[in-house]
Coordinates of C-alpha atoms and ligand atoms in Angstrom, one line a residue:
M1 CA 26.1 9.3 -19.7
S2 CA 24.9 6.1 -18.0
S3 CA 22.4 4.0 -19.9
P4 CA 18.7 4.5 -19.3
K5 CA 17.4 2.9 -16.1
R6 CA 14.9 0.1 -16.6
V7 CA 11.9 0.2 -14.3
C8 CA 9.8 -2.7 -13.1
I9 CA 6.6 -2.3 -11.0
V10 CA 6.1 -5.3 -8.8
G11 CA 2.4 -5.4 -8.5
S12 CA -0.7 -4.4 -10.5
G13 CA -3.6 -3.9 -8.1
N14 CA -5.5 -0.6 -7.5
W15 CA -2.4 1.4 -6.4
G16 CA 0.1 -0.5 -8.7
S17 CA -2.0 0.4 -11.7
A18 CA -2.5 4.0 -10.8
I19 CA 1.3 4.2 -10.3
A20 CA 1.8 2.5 -13.7
K21 CA 0.0 5.4 -15.3
I22 CA 2.4 7.9 -13.8
V23 CA 5.6 5.9 -14.2
G24 CA 4.8 4.9 -17.7
T25 CA 4.2 8.5 -18.8
N26 CA 7.3 9.8 -17.0
A27 CA 9.6 7.0 -18.3
R28 CA 8.5 7.6 -21.9
N29 CA 9.2 11.3 -21.6
N30 CA 12.6 11.2 -19.7
S31 CA 15.7 9.9 -21.3
K32 CA 17.1 8.9 -17.9
F33 CA 14.7 6.0 -18.0
D34 CA 14.1 3.2 -20.5
S35 CA 10.7 3.8 -22.1
T36 CA 9.5 0.2 -21.6
V37 CA 8.2 -0.3 -18.0
N38 CA 7.5 -3.8 -17.0
M39 CA 4.6 -4.5 -14.6
W40 CA 4.4 -7.8 -12.9
V41 CA 0.8 -9.1 -12.9
F42 CA -0.3 -11.9 -10.6
E43 CA -2.1 -13.7 -13.4
E44 CA -5.8 -14.3 -13.2
T45 CA -8.7 -14.7 -15.7
V46 CA -11.1 -11.9 -16.1
N47 CA -14.2 -12.3 -18.3
G48 CA -12.6 -15.4 -19.8
R49 CA -9.3 -13.6 -20.8
K50 CA -5.9 -13.4 -19.1
L51 CA -5.5 -10.2 -17.2
T52 CA -2.0 -9.7 -18.8
E53 CA -3.5 -10.1 -22.3
I54 CA -6.2 -7.6 -21.5
I55 CA -3.7 -5.0 -20.2
N56 CA -1.3 -5.5 -23.1
T57 CA -4.1 -5.3 -25.7
D58 CA -6.6 -2.9 -24.3
H59 CA -4.2 -1.0 -22.0
E60 CA -6.5 -1.1 -19.1
N61 CA -6.5 -3.0 -15.8
V62 CA -10.2 -3.7 -16.0
K63 CA -10.3 -5.5 -12.7
Y64 CA -8.3 -3.2 -10.4
L65 CA -8.4 0.2 -12.0
P66 CA -11.3 0.2 -14.5
G67 CA -11.9 3.3 -16.6
H68 CA -8.3 4.4 -16.9
K69 CA -6.0 3.8 -19.9
L70 CA -2.4 2.8 -19.0
P71 CA 0.4 4.1 -21.2
E72 CA 1.2 1.6 -24.0
N73 CA 4.8 1.4 -22.9
V74 CA 3.7 -0.3 -19.7
V75 CA 4.0 -4.0 -20.4
A76 CA 2.2 -6.6 -18.2
V77 CA 4.4 -9.6 -17.5
P78 CA 3.0 -12.7 -15.8
D79 CA 6.3 -14.2 -14.7
L80 CA 7.9 -12.3 -11.8
L81 CA 11.5 -13.0 -12.7
D82 CA 11.0 -12.1 -16.4
A83 CA 9.5 -8.8 -15.2
A84 CA 12.2 -8.0 -12.6
K85 CA 15.5 -9.6 -13.6
S86 CA 16.8 -6.7 -15.8
A87 CA 15.4 -3.9 -13.7
D88 CA 17.6 -1.0 -12.3
I89 CA 14.6 0.3 -10.3
L90 CA 12.0 -1.9 -8.6
L91 CA 8.8 -0.4 -7.3
F92 CA 7.1 -2.7 -4.8
V93 CA 3.4 -2.2 -4.7
I94 CA 1.5 -5.4 -3.6
P95 CA -0.6 -6.0 -0.5
H96 CA 1.8 -6.4 2.4
Q97 CA 0.8 -10.0 3.2
F98 CA 2.4 -11.3 0.0
I99 CA 5.8 -9.6 0.2
G100 CA 7.7 -12.5 1.8
R101 CA 6.8 -15.0 -0.9
V102 CA 7.5 -12.5 -3.7
C103 CA 10.9 -11.6 -2.3
D104 CA 11.8 -15.3 -1.9
T105 CA 11.1 -15.9 -5.6
M106 CA 13.2 -12.9 -6.6
K107 CA 16.2 -13.7 -4.3
G108 CA 19.5 -14.0 -6.2
Q109 CA 17.7 -13.4 -9.5
I110 CA 17.9 -9.6 -9.8
K111 CA 20.7 -7.1 -10.4
P112 CA 22.7 -6.6 -7.2
D113 CA 22.8 -2.8 -7.6
T114 CA 19.0 -2.4 -8.2
L115 CA 17.3 0.4 -6.3
G116 CA 14.1 -0.6 -4.6
M117 CA 11.3 1.6 -3.5
S118 CA 8.3 0.3 -1.4
L119 CA 4.9 1.8 -1.8
I120 CA 3.4 -0.9 0.4
K121 CA 1.6 0.1 3.6
G122 CA 1.9 -2.5 6.3
V123 CA 4.3 -4.0 8.8
D124 CA 5.8 -7.4 9.5
E125 CA 6.3 -8.9 12.9
G126 CA 9.8 -10.1 13.3
P127 CA 11.0 -12.0 16.4
D128 CA 12.4 -8.8 17.9
G129 CA 9.3 -6.8 17.3
L130 CA 8.1 -4.6 14.5
K131 CA 9.8 -4.9 11.1
L132 CA 9.2 -2.4 8.3
I133 CA 8.3 -3.9 4.9
S134 CA 11.2 -2.1 3.3
E135 CA 13.4 -3.8 5.9
V136 CA 12.0 -7.2 4.9
I137 CA 12.8 -6.5 1.2
R138 CA 16.2 -5.1 2.0
E139 CA 17.1 -8.2 4.1
K140 CA 15.8 -10.7 1.6
L141 CA 17.1 -9.1 -1.6
G142 CA 20.2 -7.2 -0.3
I143 CA 19.2 -4.0 -2.2
K144 CA 19.0 -0.3 -1.3
M145 CA 15.5 0.6 -0.3
S146 CA 13.5 3.8 -0.2
V147 CA 9.7 4.3 0.4
L148 CA 6.9 6.4 -1.0
M149 CA 3.8 7.1 1.1
G150 CA 1.1 9.8 1.3
A151 CA -2.5 10.6 1.3
N152 CA -2.9 9.0 -2.1
I153 CA -6.2 7.1 -2.8
A154 CA -5.4 5.3 -6.0
N155 CA -8.6 6.2 -7.9
E156 CA -8.1 9.9 -7.2
V157 CA -4.5 9.8 -8.2
A158 CA -5.5 8.0 -11.5
E159 CA -8.1 10.8 -12.1
E160 CA -5.3 13.3 -11.7
K161 CA -6.8 15.0 -8.8
F162 CA -4.0 17.0 -7.1
C163 CA -2.2 15.4 -4.2
E164 CA 1.1 15.3 -2.4
T165 CA 3.3 12.4 -1.5
T166 CA 6.6 11.8 0.3
I167 CA 9.6 9.8 -0.7
G168 CA 11.8 8.6 2.2
C169 CA 15.3 8.1 0.9
R170 CA 18.6 8.3 2.8
D171 CA 20.7 9.0 -0.4
Q172 CA 20.2 12.5 -2.0
A173 CA 21.1 11.5 -5.5
Q174 CA 18.8 8.4 -5.5
G175 CA 16.0 10.5 -3.9
A176 CA 16.3 13.0 -6.8
L177 CA 16.2 10.2 -9.4
L178 CA 13.2 8.6 -7.8
K179 CA 11.4 12.0 -7.6
E180 CA 12.0 12.4 -11.4
L181 CA 10.4 9.1 -12.0
M182 CA 7.3 9.7 -9.8
Q183 CA 6.5 13.4 -9.9
T184 CA 3.8 14.8 -12.1
H185 CA 1.9 18.1 -12.3
H186 CA -0.8 16.5 -10.1
F187 CA 1.3 14.2 -7.9
R188 CA 3.8 16.4 -6.1
V189 CA 6.7 14.7 -4.4
T190 CA 8.7 15.8 -1.3
V191 CA 11.9 13.8 -0.6
V192 CA 13.0 13.5 3.1
Q193 CA 15.7 11.4 4.7
E194 CA 13.6 10.0 7.5
A195 CA 12.4 7.0 5.6
D196 CA 11.4 4.9 8.6
V197 CA 9.0 7.6 9.9
V198 CA 7.4 7.9 6.5
E199 CA 6.8 4.2 6.3
I200 CA 5.5 3.6 9.8
C201 CA 3.0 6.5 9.5
G202 CA 1.8 5.0 6.2
A203 CA 1.3 1.6 7.8
L204 CA -0.3 2.5 11.1
K205 CA -2.9 4.8 9.7
N206 CA -4.7 1.8 8.2
I207 CA -5.6 0.6 11.7
V208 CA -7.0 4.0 12.6
A209 CA -9.0 3.9 9.4
V210 CA -10.7 0.7 10.5
G211 CA -11.6 2.4 13.8
A212 CA -13.0 5.4 11.8
G213 CA -15.2 3.0 9.8
F214 CA -16.5 1.5 13.0
C215 CA -17.5 5.0 14.2
D216 CA -19.3 5.7 11.0
G217 CA -21.0 2.3 11.0
L218 CA -22.2 2.8 14.6
G219 CA -23.6 6.2 13.8
F220 CA -21.2 8.3 15.9
G221 CA -20.5 11.9 14.9
D222 CA -17.5 13.6 13.5
N223 CA -16.1 14.4 16.9
T224 CA -15.9 10.8 17.8
K225 CA -14.1 9.9 14.5
A226 CA -11.7 12.8 14.8
A227 CA -10.7 11.6 18.3
S228 CA -8.8 8.9 16.6
C229 CA -7.6 11.1 13.7
G230 CA -4.2 12.7 13.0
V231 CA -3.0 14.5 9.8
A232 CA -2.9 14.1 6.1
D233 CA -3.1 10.4 5.2
L234 CA -5.0 9.7 8.4
I235 CA -7.6 12.3 7.4
T236 CA -7.8 10.9 3.8
T237 CA -8.0 7.3 4.9
C238 CA -10.6 8.0 7.5
Y239 CA -12.9 9.5 4.9
G240 CA -12.2 7.9 1.6
G241 CA -10.2 4.7 2.1
R242 CA -11.2 1.1 1.7
N243 CA -10.4 0.1 5.3
R244 CA -12.8 2.7 6.5
K245 CA -15.5 1.7 4.1
V246 CA -15.4 -2.0 4.8
A247 CA -15.2 -1.4 8.6
E248 CA -18.4 0.8 8.3
A249 CA -20.2 -2.0 6.5
F250 CA -18.9 -4.5 9.2
A251 CA -20.4 -2.4 12.0
K252 CA -23.7 -2.0 10.1
T253 CA -24.3 -5.5 8.7
G254 CA -22.6 -7.9 11.1
K255 CA -21.1 -9.8 8.2
S256 CA -17.5 -10.9 8.5
L257 CA -14.6 -8.8 7.3
E258 CA -13.5 -11.5 4.8
E259 CA -17.0 -11.7 3.4
L260 CA -17.2 -7.9 3.0
E261 CA -13.8 -7.6 1.5
K262 CA -14.8 -10.1 -1.2
E263 CA -18.2 -8.5 -1.7
M264 CA -17.1 -4.9 -1.8
L265 CA -13.5 -4.9 -3.1
N266 CA -13.5 -7.3 -6.0
G267 CA -10.1 -8.8 -5.2
Q268 CA -8.5 -5.7 -3.6
K269 CA -7.0 -6.3 -0.2
L270 CA -7.5 -4.6 3.2
Q271 CA -4.3 -3.8 5.0
G272 CA -5.7 -2.5 8.3
P273 CA -7.0 -5.6 10.0
A274 CA -3.8 -7.6 9.2
T275 CA -1.7 -4.6 10.4
A276 CA -3.7 -4.5 13.6
A277 CA -2.9 -8.2 14.2
E278 CA 0.8 -7.8 13.6
V279 CA 1.0 -4.7 15.7
H280 CA -1.0 -6.4 18.5
T281 CA 1.6 -9.2 18.7
I282 CA 4.4 -6.7 18.8
L283 CA 2.8 -4.6 21.6
K284 CA 1.8 -7.7 23.6
N285 CA 5.4 -9.0 23.4
K286 CA 6.6 -5.7 24.7
G287 CA 4.0 -5.6 27.4
V288 CA 2.6 -2.2 26.3
L289 CA -0.8 -3.1 25.0
D290 CA -2.6 -1.0 27.5
R291 CA -0.9 2.1 26.1
F292 CA -2.6 1.6 22.7
P293 CA -6.3 1.3 23.4
L294 CA -7.4 2.1 19.8
F295 CA -5.1 -0.5 18.2
N296 CA -6.2 -3.0 20.9
A297 CA -9.9 -2.3 20.3
V298 CA -9.6 -2.7 16.5
Y299 CA -7.7 -5.9 17.0
G300 CA -10.3 -7.3 19.5
I301 CA -13.2 -6.6 17.2
C302 CA -11.5 -7.9 14.0
Y303 CA -10.0 -11.1 15.6
E304 CA -11.3 -11.9 19.0
G305 CA -15.0 -11.6 18.4
R306 CA -15.5 -8.5 20.6
P307 CA -18.7 -6.9 19.6
V308 CA -18.2 -3.8 17.5
T309 CA -20.9 -2.1 19.6
E310 CA -18.3 -2.0 22.4
F311 CA -15.8 -0.1 20.3
I312 CA -16.2 3.3 22.0
H313 CA -16.3 1.5 25.4
C314 CA -12.9 0.2 24.7
L315 CA -11.6 3.7 24.2
Q316 CA -13.1 5.2 27.3
N317 CA -10.1 4.2 29.5
H318 CA -7.3 5.7 27.6
P319 CA -4.2 6.1 29.8
E320 CA -4.1 9.7 28.8
H321 CA -7.6 10.2 30.3
Q322 CA -6.7 8.9 33.8
Ligands
NAI1 N1 -5.3 1.4 -3.3 C1 -4.9 2.6 -2.7 O1 -5.6 3.6 -2.8 C2 -3.5 2.6 -2.1 C3 -2.8 1.5 -1.7 N2 -1.6 1.6 -1.1 C4 -0.9 0.4 -0.6 O2 -0.3 -0.3 -1.8 C5 -0.3 -1.7 -1.5 C6 -0.9 -2.4 -2.7 O3 -2.3 -2.0 -2.7 P1 -3.1 -2.1 -4.1 O4 -2.3 -1.9 -5.3 O5 -4.3 -1.2 -3.9 O6 -3.5 -3.7 -4.1 P2 -5.1 -4.2 -4.1 O7 -5.7 -4.0 -2.8 O8 -5.7 -3.8 -5.3 O9 -4.8 -5.8 -4.2 C7 -5.0 -6.6 -5.3 C8 -3.7 -7.0 -5.9 O10 -3.2 -8.1 -5.1 C9 -2.7 -9.1 -6.0 N3 -2.6 -10.4 -5.4 C10 -3.7 -11.3 -5.0 N4 -3.1 -12.4 -4.5 C11 -1.8 -12.3 -4.6 C12 -0.7 -13.2 -4.3 N5 -0.9 -14.4 -3.7 N6 0.6 -12.7 -4.5 C13 0.8 -11.5 -5.0 N7 -0.2 -10.7 -5.4 C14 -1.5 -11.1 -5.2 C15 -3.8 -9.1 -7.1 O11 -3.3 -9.7 -8.3 C16 -3.9 -7.6 -7.3 O12 -2.9 -7.1 -8.1 C17 -1.0 -1.9 -0.1 O13 0.0 -2.0 0.9 C18 -1.8 -0.6 0.1 O14 -1.9 -0.3 1.4 C19 -1.0 2.8 -0.8 C20 -1.6 4.0 -1.2 C21 -2.9 4.0 -1.9
13P2 O1 -3.4 4.3 1.7 C1 -4.4 4.8 1.1 C2 -4.6 6.2 0.9 O2 -3.5 6.9 1.2 C3 -5.6 3.8 0.8 O3 -6.2 3.4 1.9 P1 -7.2 2.2 1.8 O4 -6.3 0.9 1.6 O5 -7.9 2.1 3.1 O6 -8.1 2.4 0.6

């Protein structure tokens, strides 16, 4: 039998910490995995103490997932390479804007046959257009990549409220192993081969969530909001997510998104506005902006000073309506 796989979680925000709860418990109870799970923590001081020290002593990420104990076999490590260098499985779960720098630090310093899985929702804009975050990681680190995405609001997952998620993995055996690592009674995993589709849906729904927040902030009804809504993660994100919540406050208060993110999220990061900017560049370069009025409108409001009160206006000339 092969030796137990060592798992490292690269990230320790709201979702990273909820995932640590699951992965720590599963690794401890399954001999296929080493029971110690490293979690890389971007170090900061909270109430005069280092966050890593708080997590390793009190077993709670008091800043990003307060109120939930993490399993004691989850070890917070402040140095990225110390955390990741001996890992057989790397779970990437940081806000997408930081992935480039994190991979540059890891490059050449991890095991070459490590399996990676991205839980990150976002995209990157490469010179040839849209680039998936898993692709960025694969290219920079030269490792096999899968993804995990779903309608999974971190606090609800941590509270063990039932939900479903999808792993996109092209290799059946690896998919089965990753499922064993991630699945619990409350967090049910389906493995599919279409990894790119899983990832792109997870990323783009965040832009729609910002639009849904604008609708709420402007006082529109459920019909208006649903006009921009799809299935599963879209529904969840348009009701319960941070992108929606902050966008609503933006429409109501007139404060900037940066200010509201700081005020309302205590260090957590919105992915929707940045994704809108990346997707905007990609669509513009391809000359197809006019086919995506919702993405265009969200971008214009977030970055070009278009008044949020014109949001619905921007949507009234959808090419499908002509
Ligand atoms: N929170 C949620 O409910 C869910 C989040 N996701 C996705 O997971 C990804 C990570 O989200 P969260 O864990 O919620 O993060 P978060 O929104 O809680 O972000 C805070 C994290 O970013 C870290 N950070 C701040 N500056 C950094 C830097 N310069 N370099 C590296 N890290 C830095 C902080 O230390 C902290 O760990 C995102 O792409 C998000 O869309 C996916 C499903 C659910
Ligand atoms: O991706 C999520 C739920 O599936 C979380 O969305 P928010 O980042 O908007 O909170």
